[in-house]
C-alpha cells in the first residue's frame, strides 16, 4: 500500500494547497492559531466558542496583551507538528504561579488545503489517522455543500488503531482543520522551562484495494501454557475500506467439509493450515458496514493439546477467511489470509486469558496463580493499573509491583483499554468480568499443570481485595465506595478524589456562557463518578491508603482528603489506615511490595476475619445512580424518587426489647425503592433482621427464611415484595457503553439520499470512536 502524505506547493498565507501525489514526505505548512483556553473534558466546541479561523487576530487570556495571531508552522521530516515552541508572548510560568497546573490545559487549531489528484475514478478512498490530536475536519472548498464533517483523532496514541476511511473526490480541493487539545493527564508535566510541549501528526494512506483488511496487532488472543489455550474467546480486528457492506455468517475450521453454508459465507479451509486441535465459531452473525472497523468475536474450542515449540515466544495459527460483499451480483466472494499469534505463558504467570466483555467485545486480563495450589478456593486480589498502562506489556506492573501471593490469585485486567474510562462504567465491568473469568483460568491452568481442578461453589459469595495506583488508585476508591459488598477491602495508592479535583474544570470556556441551572443538571448527571460523595459507603471497610509525600502528579492532599472524609462518616480516626511516605514521588519503591501491604492483605484473607455480631450499629448508604452502585451490608437502593439527586439510607440496627431479635430503623432520602439481602447482612454484621421501621412508618415484618426482599416507598406507605424490583434505568449517556449487548447504531432512511449518506457517515464515525476508545463492538445498519 502507498503511504501518501501532504506536500507543499508554495508558501502559505492562510493555508497551503497540498497535492496527494507522492509516496515520500516533505515538510508541509499549516496555519496555526493558539494557544486558546480549554477546560478539562471540554470539547468539541461550536460557534460562538469555536473561533473563526479565517481571522488573523484572536483573543486569548493566555497571551501577553490578550491576543494571539495566526502564524505558519512547518512539520518535521517525520510529519510531526511540534507544539509549544517559539511563543515568547505566552509566559506559562507566570500563568501557572497564580492559576495552578490546570491553566496549562489549552487548545490549538491548524488549517491547510488538500488537492486530490485527478484519476479515472470519481472518488478515491483514503485511510486517514490523526495521532495525539483531538479531531480533524475535511470540507470541500469550492462546493456549494459547506457541511463540515469532524473525525476524532487518536489522542492517547494507541498503537495500531483503526483509521477513518474517507472517500475524496478526484481533483477536488479540501480544507483540512486539525484541533489539538493539550490535555494535562495525557501530556504530563511541562518542560523544565515551564512550557507545555507536545506534537501531533496527520497521515493519509490511499486505499489501493477495497477489500476487508486484517490488523494482527489489534487482535485479542489468549496465551498458551504447555499446549493448553488459556481462553475461550478470540477477537479478530477487521477493517472495511469499501462503500459496500460485507456480511460474515459462519466459520468452518479444519476437518469440516469445505462448502458454502449460506449466501454470505466466511469459512476456513485447507487441512494443512489450521491445527485440528482448535475450532472457531462466530459469536454472532456479523455485518461490516461501509468503512467500518470492528473486533470480530469468535468462540474458541480446544479438543487436543497444541504442539508448541518452547524455543518460540508465540504459537501461530494461520487462517483463511472468506467474505462476501452485500451485492454478490457485482462482487464475488474473496479470501483473506491471516495469522493469529498466541503468546506462550510461563507456568507461574502472569497468564494471559480472554473473555467476552461489555457489548460482547473480546477483552483480556492477566492472572498470577498462587504459590500454593492445595487450597480449594483461594482468595482473589484485583489490581487496577494507572492511566496508559497495558498489563499485557507492562511487566513492572504485573510482575514487580506485588510479589506472588502464597494462597491468593491475582487478577490484572485491562479495563477495555490502557486508558479506558477511569475504571468507571464499562472499565469497571470489564474488571469484574475478568474476575469472573478466573474460574475458567483456574480450570485451564490446572489442566496444563496436571493438577486436580476443584470448581468453586456457585452459590458461595465471592469478594475480592482490590488495589490500584494513580488512576487505578482512584479506581480502587471508586470500586470500594460504589460496590462495598463486593470487596474485602483495598489499598488505593496515589489516587485522586475525582477528575474535577485532579485537573479542575474552573478554566472551562462554557462556564462563561451557559445557564447556571443547566450547569447544575450537567454536574448532577455526572455525580455518580464522584468518590467523595459516596464516601459514607467506605465506613467500616478495611482500607490502607498510601501516597508519596512529594507526589508531583497526583497531589498528596487527594488521599488526605478522602481519608478525612471517611473518618468523619465513620465517627472515629481509626476507621481507615493512612500511610504517607515522606519524600516519595508518584511511584515509589515498596508502594505495594512492602511488609505493611503484605500484612494488610494477609489480614483480609485470614480465616478468622469474620465480623462479630454488631448491634446498636449505624451506617449510611449513599447512591447517585442505582444502576452503577451495589449494596452495603445487604442494603441496596434500587430506584430514586428524583433522578439526578443523591439518595441515602441511614440504617440503625438494634435489638428488639420484646423479642430479642434484631430490628432496623431506616431514614431515607430520595429513595423510591430499596432491597435487603439478609444473607449478605448476616455475613457482614452477624445479624438477621425480623422487622423494619422506615421513616417513622409502622413496623414492617420481614419474611422468615427469605434472603432477598424488596420495598417501595411513598410518604405514607411501604410495600413489600419477595422478589427483586425491576426499576427504571437512568444515568449519563456513557452508560450505553456498558451494555451487555453490542452497540446498535440504526440509520434513518426517510430523508433524502444526501441526508441518509450523512447519517451513515455519522454512524461509522461513532462506531470507529467506540472501537478506538472503548473496544466497543457496534452493529451499524439501516432502519429498513
Short mmCIF file of C-alpha atoms in Angstrom, two decimals, residues 6 50 110 127 162 203 208 248 285 326 385 487 497 513 585 590 693 735 741:
data_model
loop_
_atom_site.label_atom_id
_atom_site.label_comp_id
_atom_site.label_asym_id
_atom_site.label_seq_id
_atom_site.Cartn_x
_atom_site.Cartn_y
_atom_site.Cartn_z
CA UNK A 6 0.81 16.03 2.11
CA UNK A 50 -15.35 27.89 18.05
CA UNK A 110 -4.25 24.17 12.35
CA UNK A 127 -7.25 5.90 5.32
CA UNK A 162 -8.23 1.76 13.03
CA UNK A 203 -1.25 10.64 7.96
CA UNK A 208 -5.47 0.68 -3.35
CA UNK A 248 -19.85 -12.60 7.89
CA UNK A 285 -23.91 -13.13 12.78
CA UNK A 326 -23.54 -7.22 0.22
CA UNK A 385 -3.45 -0.16 36.63
CA UNK A 487 -14.82 -6.18 48.18
CA UNK A 497 -10.56 12.22 44.70
CA UNK A 513 -21.93 31.32 28.69
CA UNK A 585 7.04 10.66 44.49
CA UNK A 590 7.60 -0.57 48.06
CA UNK A 693 -39.12 0.80 60.85
CA UNK A 735 -23.93 4.16 30.34
CA UNK A 741 -25.03 -6.50 24.01
#
